[in-house]
Short mmCIF file of C-alpha atoms (C1' of nucleotides) in Angstrom, two decimals:
data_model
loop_
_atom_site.label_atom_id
_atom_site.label_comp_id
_atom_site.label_asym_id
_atom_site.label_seq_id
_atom_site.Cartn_x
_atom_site.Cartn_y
_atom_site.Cartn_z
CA UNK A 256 -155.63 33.72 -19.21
CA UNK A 257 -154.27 31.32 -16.27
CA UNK A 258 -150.89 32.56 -16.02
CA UNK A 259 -150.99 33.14 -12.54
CA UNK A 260 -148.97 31.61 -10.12
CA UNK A 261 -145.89 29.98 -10.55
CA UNK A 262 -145.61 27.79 -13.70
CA UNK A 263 -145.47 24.28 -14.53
CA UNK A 264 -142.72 22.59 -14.95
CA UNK A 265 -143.47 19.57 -16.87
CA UNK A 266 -145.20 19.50 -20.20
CA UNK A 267 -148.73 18.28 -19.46
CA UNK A 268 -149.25 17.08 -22.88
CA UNK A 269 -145.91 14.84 -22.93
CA UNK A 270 -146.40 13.50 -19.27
CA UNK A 271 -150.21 12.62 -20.38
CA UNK A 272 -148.48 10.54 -23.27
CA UNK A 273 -146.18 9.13 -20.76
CA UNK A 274 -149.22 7.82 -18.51
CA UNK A 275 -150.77 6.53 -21.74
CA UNK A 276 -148.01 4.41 -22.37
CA UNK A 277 -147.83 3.19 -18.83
CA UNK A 278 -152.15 2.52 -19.09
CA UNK A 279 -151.76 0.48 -22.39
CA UNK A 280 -148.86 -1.56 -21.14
CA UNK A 281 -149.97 -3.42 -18.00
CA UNK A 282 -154.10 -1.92 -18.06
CA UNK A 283 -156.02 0.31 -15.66
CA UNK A 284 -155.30 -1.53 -12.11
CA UNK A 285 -152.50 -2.94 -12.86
CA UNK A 286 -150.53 0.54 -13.58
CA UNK A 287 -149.36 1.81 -10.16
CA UNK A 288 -149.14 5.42 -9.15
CA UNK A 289 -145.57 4.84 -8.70
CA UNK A 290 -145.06 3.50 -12.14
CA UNK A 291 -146.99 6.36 -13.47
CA UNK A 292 -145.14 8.97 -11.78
CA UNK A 293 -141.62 7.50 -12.44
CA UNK A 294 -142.68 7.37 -16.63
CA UNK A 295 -144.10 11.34 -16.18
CA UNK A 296 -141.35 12.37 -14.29
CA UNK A 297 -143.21 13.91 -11.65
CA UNK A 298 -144.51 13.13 -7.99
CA UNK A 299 -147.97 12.26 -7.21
CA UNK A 300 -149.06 15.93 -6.00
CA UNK A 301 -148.37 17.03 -9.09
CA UNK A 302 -149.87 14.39 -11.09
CA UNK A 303 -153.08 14.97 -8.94
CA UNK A 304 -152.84 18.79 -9.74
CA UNK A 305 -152.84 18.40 -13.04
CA UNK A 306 -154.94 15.32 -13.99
CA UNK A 307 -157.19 15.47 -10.61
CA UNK A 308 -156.93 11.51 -9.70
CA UNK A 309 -155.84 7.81 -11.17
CA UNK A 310 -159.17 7.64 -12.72
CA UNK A 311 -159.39 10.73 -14.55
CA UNK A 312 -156.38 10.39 -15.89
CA UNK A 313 -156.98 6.92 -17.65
CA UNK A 314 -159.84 8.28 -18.94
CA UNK A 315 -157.42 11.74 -20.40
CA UNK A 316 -155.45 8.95 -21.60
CA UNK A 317 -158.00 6.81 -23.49
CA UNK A 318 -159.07 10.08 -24.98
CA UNK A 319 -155.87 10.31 -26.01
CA UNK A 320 -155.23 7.07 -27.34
CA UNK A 321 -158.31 7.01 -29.75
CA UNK A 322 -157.12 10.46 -31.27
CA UNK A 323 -153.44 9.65 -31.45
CA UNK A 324 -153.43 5.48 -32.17
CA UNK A 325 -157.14 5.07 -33.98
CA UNK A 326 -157.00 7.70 -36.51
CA UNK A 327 -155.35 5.43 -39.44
CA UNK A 328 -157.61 2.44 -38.46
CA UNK A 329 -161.09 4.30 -38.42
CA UNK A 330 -160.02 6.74 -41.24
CA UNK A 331 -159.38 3.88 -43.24
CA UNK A 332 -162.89 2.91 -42.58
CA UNK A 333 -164.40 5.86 -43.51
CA UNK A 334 -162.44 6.74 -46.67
CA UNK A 335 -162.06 3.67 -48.47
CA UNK A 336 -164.24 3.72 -51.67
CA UNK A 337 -165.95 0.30 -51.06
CA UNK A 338 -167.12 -1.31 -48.26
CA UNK A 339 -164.85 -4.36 -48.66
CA UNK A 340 -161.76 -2.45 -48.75
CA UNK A 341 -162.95 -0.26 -45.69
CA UNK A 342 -163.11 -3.47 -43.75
CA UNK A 343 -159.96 -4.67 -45.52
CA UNK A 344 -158.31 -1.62 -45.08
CA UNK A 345 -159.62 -1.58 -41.45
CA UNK A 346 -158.19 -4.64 -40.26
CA UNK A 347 -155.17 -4.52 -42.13
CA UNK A 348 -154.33 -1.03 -40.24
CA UNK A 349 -155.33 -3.00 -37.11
CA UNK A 350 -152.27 -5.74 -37.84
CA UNK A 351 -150.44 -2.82 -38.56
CA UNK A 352 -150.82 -0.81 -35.18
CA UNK A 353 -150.78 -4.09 -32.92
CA UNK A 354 -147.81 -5.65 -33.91
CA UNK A 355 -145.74 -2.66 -33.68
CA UNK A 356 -142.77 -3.52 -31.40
CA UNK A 357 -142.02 0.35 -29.96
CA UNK A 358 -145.04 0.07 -28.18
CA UNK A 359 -147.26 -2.22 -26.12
CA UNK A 360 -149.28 -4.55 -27.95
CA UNK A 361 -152.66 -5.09 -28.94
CA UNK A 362 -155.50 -2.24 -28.09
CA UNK A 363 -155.88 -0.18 -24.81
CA UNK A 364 -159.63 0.10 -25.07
CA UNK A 365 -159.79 -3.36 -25.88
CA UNK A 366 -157.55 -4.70 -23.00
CA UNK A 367 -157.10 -1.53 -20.35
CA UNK A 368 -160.06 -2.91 -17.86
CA UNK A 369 -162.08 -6.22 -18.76
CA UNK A 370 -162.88 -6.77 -14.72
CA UNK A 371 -165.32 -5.15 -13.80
CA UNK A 372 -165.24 -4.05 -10.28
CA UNK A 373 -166.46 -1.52 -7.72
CA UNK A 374 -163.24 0.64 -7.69
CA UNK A 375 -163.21 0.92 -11.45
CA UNK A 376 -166.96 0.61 -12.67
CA UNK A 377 -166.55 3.44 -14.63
CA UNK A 378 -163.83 2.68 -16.24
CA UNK A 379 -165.21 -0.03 -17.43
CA UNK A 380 -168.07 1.84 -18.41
CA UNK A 381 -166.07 4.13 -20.55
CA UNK A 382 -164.27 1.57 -22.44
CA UNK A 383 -167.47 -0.76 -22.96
CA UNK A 384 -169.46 2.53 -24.46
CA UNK A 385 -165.71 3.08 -26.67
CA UNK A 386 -165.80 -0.77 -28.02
CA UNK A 387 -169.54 -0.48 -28.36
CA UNK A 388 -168.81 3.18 -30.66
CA UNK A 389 -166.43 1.70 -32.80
CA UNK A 390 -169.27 -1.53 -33.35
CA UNK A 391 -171.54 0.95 -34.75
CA UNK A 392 -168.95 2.61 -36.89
CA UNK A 393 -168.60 -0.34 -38.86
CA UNK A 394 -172.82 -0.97 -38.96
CA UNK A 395 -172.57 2.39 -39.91
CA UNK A 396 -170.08 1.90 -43.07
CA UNK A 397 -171.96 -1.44 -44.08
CA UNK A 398 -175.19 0.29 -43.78
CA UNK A 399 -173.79 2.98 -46.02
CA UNK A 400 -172.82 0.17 -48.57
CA UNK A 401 -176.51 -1.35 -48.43
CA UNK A 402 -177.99 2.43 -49.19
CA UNK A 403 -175.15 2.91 -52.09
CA UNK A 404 -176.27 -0.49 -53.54
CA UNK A 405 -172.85 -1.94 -53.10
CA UNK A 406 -174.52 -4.65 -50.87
CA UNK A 407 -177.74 -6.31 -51.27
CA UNK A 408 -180.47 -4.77 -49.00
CA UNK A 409 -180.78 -8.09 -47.26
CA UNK A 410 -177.24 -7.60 -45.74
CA UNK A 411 -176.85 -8.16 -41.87
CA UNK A 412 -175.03 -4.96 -41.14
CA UNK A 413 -175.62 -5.33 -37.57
CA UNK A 414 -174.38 -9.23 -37.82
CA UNK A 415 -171.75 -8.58 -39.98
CA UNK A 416 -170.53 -5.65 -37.36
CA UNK A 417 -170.41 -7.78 -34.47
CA UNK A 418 -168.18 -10.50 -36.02
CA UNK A 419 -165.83 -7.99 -37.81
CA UNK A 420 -165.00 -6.33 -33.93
CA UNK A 421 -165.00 -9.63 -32.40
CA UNK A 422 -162.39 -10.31 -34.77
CA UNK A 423 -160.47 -7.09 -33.92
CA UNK A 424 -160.70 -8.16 -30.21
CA UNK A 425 -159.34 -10.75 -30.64
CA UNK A 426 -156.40 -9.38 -32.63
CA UNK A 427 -155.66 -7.60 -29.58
CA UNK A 428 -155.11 -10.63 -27.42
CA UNK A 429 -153.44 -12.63 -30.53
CA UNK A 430 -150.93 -9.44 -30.58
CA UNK A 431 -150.30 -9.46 -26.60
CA UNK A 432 -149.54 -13.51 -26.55
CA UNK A 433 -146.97 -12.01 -29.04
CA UNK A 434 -148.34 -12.52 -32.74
CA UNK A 435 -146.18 -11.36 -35.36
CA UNK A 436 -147.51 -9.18 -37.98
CA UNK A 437 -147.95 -12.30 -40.61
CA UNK A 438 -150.17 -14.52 -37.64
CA UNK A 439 -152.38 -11.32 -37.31
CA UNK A 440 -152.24 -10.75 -41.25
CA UNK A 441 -153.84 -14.95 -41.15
CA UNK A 442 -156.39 -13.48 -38.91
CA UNK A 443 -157.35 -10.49 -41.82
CA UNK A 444 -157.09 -13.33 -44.48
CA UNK A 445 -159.77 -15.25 -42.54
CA UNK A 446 -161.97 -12.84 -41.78
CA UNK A 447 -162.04 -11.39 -45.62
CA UNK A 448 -162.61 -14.95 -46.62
CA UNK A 449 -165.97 -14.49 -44.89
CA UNK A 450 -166.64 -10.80 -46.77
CA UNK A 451 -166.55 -13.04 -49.92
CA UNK A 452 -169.33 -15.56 -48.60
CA UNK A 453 -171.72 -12.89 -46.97
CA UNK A 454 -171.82 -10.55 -49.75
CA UNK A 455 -172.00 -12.63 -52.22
CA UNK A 456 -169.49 -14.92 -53.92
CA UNK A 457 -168.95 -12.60 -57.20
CA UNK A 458 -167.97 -9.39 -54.19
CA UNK B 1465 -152.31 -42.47 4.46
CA UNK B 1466 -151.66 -38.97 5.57
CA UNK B 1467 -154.56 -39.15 7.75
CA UNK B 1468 -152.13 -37.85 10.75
CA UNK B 1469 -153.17 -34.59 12.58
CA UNK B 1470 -156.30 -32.74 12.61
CA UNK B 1471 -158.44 -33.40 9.25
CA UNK B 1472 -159.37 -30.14 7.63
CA UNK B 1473 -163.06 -28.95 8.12
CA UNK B 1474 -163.55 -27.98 4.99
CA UNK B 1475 -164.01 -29.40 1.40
CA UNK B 1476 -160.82 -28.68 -0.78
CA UNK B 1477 -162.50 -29.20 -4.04
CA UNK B 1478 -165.71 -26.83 -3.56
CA UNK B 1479 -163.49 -24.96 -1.84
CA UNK B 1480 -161.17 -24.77 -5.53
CA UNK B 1481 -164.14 -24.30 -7.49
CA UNK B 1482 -165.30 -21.12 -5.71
CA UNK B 1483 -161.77 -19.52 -6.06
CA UNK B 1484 -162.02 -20.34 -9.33
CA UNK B 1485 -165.46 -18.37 -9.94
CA UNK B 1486 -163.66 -15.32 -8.17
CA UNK B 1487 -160.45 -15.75 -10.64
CA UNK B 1488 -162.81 -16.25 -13.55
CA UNK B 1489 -165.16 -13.34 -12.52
CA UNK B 1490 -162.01 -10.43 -11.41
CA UNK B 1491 -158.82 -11.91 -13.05
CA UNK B 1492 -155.86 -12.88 -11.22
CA UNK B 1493 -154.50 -9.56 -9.38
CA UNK B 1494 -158.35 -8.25 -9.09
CA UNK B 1495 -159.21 -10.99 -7.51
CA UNK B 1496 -157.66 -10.24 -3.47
CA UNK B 1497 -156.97 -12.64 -0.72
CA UNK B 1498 -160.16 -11.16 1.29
CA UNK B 1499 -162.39 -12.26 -2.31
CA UNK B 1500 -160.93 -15.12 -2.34
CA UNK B 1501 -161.30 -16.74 1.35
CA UNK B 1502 -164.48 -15.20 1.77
CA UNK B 1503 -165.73 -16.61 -1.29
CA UNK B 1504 -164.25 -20.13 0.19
CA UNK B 1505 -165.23 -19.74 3.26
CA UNK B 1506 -162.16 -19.91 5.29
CA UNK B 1507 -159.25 -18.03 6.49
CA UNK B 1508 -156.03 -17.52 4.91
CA UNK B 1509 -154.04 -19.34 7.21
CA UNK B 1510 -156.17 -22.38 5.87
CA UNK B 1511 -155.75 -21.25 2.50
CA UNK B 1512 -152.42 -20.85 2.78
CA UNK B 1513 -152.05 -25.05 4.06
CA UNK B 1514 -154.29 -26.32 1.55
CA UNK B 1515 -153.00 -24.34 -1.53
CA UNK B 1516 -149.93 -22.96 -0.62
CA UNK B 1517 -150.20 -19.14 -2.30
CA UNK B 1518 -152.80 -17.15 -4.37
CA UNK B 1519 -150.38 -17.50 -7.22
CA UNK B 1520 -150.56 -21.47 -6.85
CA UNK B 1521 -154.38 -21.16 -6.51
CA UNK B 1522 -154.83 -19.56 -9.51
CA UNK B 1523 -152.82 -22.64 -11.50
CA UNK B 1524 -154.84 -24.74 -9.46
CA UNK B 1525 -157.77 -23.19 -10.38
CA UNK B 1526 -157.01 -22.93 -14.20
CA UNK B 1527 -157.11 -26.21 -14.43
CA UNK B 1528 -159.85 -27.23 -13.06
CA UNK B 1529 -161.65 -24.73 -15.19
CA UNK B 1530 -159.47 -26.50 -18.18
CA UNK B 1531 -161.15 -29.28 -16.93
CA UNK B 1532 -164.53 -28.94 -16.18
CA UNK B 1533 -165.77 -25.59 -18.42
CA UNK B 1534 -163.74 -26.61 -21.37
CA UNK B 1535 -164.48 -30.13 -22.02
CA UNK B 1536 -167.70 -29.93 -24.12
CA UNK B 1537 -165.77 -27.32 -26.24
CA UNK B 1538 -162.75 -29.13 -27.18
CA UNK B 1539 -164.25 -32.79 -27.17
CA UNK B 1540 -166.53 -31.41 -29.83
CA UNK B 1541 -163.53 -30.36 -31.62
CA UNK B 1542 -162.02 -33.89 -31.53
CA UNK B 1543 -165.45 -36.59 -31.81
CA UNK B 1544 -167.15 -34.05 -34.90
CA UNK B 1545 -167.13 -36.70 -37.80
CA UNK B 1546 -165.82 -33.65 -39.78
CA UNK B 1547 -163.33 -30.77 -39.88
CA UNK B 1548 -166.25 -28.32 -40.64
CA UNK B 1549 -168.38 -29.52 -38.47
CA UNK B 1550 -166.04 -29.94 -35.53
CA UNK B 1551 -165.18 -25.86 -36.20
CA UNK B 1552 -168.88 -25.06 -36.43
CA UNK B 1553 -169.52 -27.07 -33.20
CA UNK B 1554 -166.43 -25.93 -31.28
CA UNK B 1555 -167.41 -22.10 -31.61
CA UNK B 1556 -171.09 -23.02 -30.97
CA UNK B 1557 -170.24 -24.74 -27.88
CA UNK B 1558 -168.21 -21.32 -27.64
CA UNK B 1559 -170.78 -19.64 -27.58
CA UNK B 1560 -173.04 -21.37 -25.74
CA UNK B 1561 -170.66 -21.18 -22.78
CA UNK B 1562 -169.70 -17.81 -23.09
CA UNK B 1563 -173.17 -16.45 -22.95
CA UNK B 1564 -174.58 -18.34 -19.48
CA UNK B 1565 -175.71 -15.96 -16.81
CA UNK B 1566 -175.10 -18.17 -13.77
CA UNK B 1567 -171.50 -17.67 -14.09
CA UNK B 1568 -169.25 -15.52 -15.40
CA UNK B 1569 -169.11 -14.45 -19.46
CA UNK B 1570 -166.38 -14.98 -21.13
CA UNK B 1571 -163.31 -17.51 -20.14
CA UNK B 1572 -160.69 -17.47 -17.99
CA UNK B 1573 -157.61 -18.60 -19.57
CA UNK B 1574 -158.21 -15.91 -22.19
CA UNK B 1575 -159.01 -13.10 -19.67
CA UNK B 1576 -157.66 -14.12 -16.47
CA UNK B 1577 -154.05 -12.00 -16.79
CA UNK B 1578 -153.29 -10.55 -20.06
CA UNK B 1579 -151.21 -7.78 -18.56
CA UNK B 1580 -147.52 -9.00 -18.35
CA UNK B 1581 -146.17 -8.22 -15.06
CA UNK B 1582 -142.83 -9.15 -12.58
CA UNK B 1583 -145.27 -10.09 -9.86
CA UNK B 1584 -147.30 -12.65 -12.14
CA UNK B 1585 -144.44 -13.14 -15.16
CA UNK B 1586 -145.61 -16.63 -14.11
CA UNK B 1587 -149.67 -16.54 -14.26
CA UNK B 1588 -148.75 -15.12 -17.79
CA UNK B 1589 -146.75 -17.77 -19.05
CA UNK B 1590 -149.17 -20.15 -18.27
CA UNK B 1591 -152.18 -18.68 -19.43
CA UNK B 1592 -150.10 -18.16 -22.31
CA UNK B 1593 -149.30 -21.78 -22.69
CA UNK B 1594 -152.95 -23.10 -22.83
CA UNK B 1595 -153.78 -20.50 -25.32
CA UNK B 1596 -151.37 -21.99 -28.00
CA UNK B 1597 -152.06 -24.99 -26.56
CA UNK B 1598 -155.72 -24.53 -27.46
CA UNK B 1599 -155.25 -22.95 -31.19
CA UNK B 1600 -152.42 -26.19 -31.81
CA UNK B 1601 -155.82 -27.99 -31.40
CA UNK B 1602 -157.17 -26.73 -34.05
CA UNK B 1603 -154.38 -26.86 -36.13
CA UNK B 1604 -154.52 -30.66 -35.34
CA UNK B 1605 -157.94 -30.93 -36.27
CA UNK B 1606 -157.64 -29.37 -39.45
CA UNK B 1607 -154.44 -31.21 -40.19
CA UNK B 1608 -156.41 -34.89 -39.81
CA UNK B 1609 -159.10 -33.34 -42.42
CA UNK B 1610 -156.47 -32.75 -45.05
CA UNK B 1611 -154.59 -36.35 -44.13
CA UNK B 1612 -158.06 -37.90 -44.41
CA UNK B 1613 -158.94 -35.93 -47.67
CA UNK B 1614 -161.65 -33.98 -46.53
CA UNK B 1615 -159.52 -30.58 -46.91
CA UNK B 1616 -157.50 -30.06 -50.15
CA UNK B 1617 -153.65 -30.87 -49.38
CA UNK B 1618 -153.02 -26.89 -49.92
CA UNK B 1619 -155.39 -25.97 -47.13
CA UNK B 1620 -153.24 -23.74 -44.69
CA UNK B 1621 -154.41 -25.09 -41.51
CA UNK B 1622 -151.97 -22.83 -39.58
CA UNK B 1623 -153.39 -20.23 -40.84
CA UNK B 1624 -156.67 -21.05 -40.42
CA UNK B 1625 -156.13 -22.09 -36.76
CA UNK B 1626 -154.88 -18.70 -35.98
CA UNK B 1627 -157.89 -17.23 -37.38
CA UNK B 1628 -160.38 -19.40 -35.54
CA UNK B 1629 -158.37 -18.98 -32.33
CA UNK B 1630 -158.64 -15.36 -32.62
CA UNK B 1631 -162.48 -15.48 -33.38
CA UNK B 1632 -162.90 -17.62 -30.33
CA UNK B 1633 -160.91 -14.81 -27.87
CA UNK B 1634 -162.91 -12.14 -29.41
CA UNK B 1635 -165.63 -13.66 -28.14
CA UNK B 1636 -164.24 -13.78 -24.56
CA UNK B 1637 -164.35 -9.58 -24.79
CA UNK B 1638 -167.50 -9.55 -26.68
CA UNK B 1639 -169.45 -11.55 -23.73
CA UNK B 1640 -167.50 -9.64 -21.48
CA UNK B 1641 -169.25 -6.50 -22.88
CA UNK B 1642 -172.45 -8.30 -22.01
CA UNK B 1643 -173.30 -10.02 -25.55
CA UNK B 1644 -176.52 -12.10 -25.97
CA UNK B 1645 -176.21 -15.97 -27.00
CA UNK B 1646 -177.40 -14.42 -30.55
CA UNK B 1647 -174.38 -11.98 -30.77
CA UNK B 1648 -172.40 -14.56 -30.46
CA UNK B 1649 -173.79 -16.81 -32.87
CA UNK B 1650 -173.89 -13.84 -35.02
CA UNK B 1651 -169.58 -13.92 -35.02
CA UNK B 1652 -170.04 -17.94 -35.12
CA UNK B 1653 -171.95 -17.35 -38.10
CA UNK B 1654 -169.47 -14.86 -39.64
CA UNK B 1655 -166.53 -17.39 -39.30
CA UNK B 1656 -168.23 -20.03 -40.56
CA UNK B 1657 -168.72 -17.94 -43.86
CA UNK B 1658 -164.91 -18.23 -44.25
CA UNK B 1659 -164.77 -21.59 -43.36
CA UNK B 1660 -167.19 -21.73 -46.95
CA UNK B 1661 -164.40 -19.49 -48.77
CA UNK B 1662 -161.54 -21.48 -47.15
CA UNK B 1663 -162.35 -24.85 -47.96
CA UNK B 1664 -163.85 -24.29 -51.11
CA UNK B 1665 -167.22 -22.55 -52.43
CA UNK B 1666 -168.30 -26.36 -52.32
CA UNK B 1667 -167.40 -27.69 -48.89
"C1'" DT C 1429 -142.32 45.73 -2.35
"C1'" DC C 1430 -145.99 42.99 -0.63
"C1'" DC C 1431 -150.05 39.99 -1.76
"C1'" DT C 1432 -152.21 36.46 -4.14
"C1'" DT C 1433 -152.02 32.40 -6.83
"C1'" DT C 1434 -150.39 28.18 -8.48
"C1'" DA C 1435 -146.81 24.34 -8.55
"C1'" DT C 1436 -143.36 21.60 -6.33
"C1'" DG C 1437 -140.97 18.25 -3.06
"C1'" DT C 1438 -141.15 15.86 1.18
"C1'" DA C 1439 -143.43 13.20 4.02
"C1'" DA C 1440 -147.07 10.88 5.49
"C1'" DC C 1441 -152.07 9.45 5.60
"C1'" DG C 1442 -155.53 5.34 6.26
"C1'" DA C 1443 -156.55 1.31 3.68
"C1'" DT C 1444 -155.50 -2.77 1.65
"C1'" DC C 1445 -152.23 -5.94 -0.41
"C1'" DG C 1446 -150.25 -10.98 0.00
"C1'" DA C 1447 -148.44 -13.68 3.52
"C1'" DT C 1448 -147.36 -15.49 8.58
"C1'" DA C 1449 -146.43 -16.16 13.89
"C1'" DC C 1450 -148.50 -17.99 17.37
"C1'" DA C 1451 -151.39 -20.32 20.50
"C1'" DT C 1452 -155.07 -23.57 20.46
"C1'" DA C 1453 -158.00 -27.50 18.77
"C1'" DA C 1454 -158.58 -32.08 16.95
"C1'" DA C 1455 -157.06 -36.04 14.98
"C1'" DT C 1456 -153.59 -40.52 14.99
"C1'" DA C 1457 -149.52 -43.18 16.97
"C1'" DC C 1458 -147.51 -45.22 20.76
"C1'" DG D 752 -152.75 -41.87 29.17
"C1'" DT D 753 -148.66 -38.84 26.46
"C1'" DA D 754 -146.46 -37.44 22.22
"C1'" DT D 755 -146.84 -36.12 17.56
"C1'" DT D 756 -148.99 -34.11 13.70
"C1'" DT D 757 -151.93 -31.17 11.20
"C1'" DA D 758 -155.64 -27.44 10.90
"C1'" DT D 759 -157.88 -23.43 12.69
"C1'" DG D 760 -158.74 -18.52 14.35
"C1'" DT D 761 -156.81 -14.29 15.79
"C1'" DA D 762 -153.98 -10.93 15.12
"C1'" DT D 763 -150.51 -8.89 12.69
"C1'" DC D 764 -146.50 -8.43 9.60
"C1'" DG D 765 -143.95 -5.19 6.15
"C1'" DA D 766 -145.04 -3.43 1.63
"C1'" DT D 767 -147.63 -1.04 -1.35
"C1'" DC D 768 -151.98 1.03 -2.74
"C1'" DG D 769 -154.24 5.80 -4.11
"C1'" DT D 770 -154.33 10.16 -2.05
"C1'" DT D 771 -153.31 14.38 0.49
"C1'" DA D 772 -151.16 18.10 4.31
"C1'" DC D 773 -147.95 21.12 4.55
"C1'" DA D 774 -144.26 24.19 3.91
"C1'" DT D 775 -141.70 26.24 0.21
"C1'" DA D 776 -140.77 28.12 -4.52
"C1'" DA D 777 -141.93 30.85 -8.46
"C1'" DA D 778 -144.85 33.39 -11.18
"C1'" DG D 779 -148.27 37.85 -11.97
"C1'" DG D 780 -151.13 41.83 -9.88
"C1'" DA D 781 -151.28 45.77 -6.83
#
DNA sequence: TCCTTTATGTAACGATCGATACATAAATAC
DNA sequence: GTATTTATGTATCGATCGTTACATAAAGGA
């Protein structure tokens, strides 16, 4: 048990939540340790203590986001009984969670560090591998669909996956220019309309 | 004729075009003052005299890349002899620009600041600007089809706009992520099966 | 009670940020 | 020629960046 020493005074999980926040809003570089300390409510020592640097604590708070903001979006994937409505479902959860107004818009994995750079190469790294995950999710439900016979075994699962994030990307810049829910709803519509010509016009 | 004083010794449109490869390549607050005039070649002082701050380079340097990377994209959009075809060739070019290796992937207006900020509020906004600027393109385009008959009078070109729009920044992410010409085209492909829904089973 | 351990607040570190003061160089105007 | 105008190179500005020393405070172990 670590109960040595004198006690923190913050709660680490809250403050993390905080920085999360702070990440998603304005990205890796451009979140300052001043505005991170000033939304924890700490100072930088003890931010350092208890995350270890700027770094590690995006990548705390990435971890963070994809358990706290992805679950209804990737659930949906996986529990829906077809694989049209897991993609329906899918993006329709994404519309959902990036036009909410309490919070930044658009995705934080999508939009925390697109520049690669020296000082950040790994965070780039980490959120390229997280996009590149949540691809092969969705191969991974299509390809589930082809095996269950739901969609013919000549089905591009791996083409199909590719356009169906690229549309989800772009969601998340659609959402930041300040799309309301209906303009990213057009988006869903659009993208279903091409379910119905790649598997099959009777799908 | 300002040809008063001593001329400047270097040339102010190369000069542009490499701080526009930096912009393109980091975004606008990666992208330093010590990138940027060692990529031109000069010092800041001169920098400062021919452009007058990094935040008027970068609008400087927007368009020119408005004006020299986007012009086979959005002239195909206009001179297509139809609305299908001027979408299928718009993303094509799309992707065809997106993928090259001697520059950067991906485009700058769509990456160059997407994190709102008080120190580039500005940079935003006009980045911003060209976006809708861009998907009002579309809408036009689609808009002549259905005043020249070629889309049914129903057709929801607004819609559809926002959907191709948001296809086209996905792609900016997806190249970012270091996607092959064929990824791309895979997405291209994938929209143009809802174009095929959109219009009709028959267009 | 003292010792160890951990956390906190203050204050500052070297580095880099965007932007300039200043003296000098190179052109035209007279 | 001299005066004026503009550009350049050096050197630096104050501000902020991410990070850390250091002394002090607050807990458990002996």
């Amino acid at each position: 048990m670590p109960e040595r020493g004198r006690p923190r005074s913050f709660d680490r999980a809250s403050a993390l939540r905080r920085a999360m926040e702070v990440f998603w809003a304005k990205g890796y570089e451009g979140a300052s340790l001043s505005d991170l300390t000033a939304a924890m409510g700490i100072n930088s020592p003890s931010l350092y203590a208890a995350f270890g640097s700027k770094e590690a604590l995006f990548l705390e708070a990435t971890d963070l986001y994809t358990r706290s903001e992805g679950t209804d979006i990737w659930s949906t994937l996986e529990e829906a009984p077809t694989a049209r409505l897991a993609i329906e479902g899918f993006l329709t959860q994404t519309a959902r969670a990036y036009a909410q107004t309490d919070r930044p818009q658009g995705c934080l994995i999508a939009l925390g560090a697109l520049h690669q750079d020296s000082t950040q190469g790994l965070i780039c790294q980490d959120l390229r591998r997280r996009r590149a995950e949540n691809q092969t999710a969705l191969e991974r439900r299509l390809g589930r669909a082809v095996a269950e016979g739901e969609l013919p075994a000549d089905f591009d699962c791996q083409a199909a996956a590719t356009f169906f994030a690229t549309v989800q990307h772009g969601m998340s810049i659609q959402a930041r220019d300040g799309a309301t829910h209906a303009a990213l709803m057009a988006t869903v519509a659009g993208a279903m309309a091409a379910w119905t010509t790649m598997a099959g016009a009777d799908a």
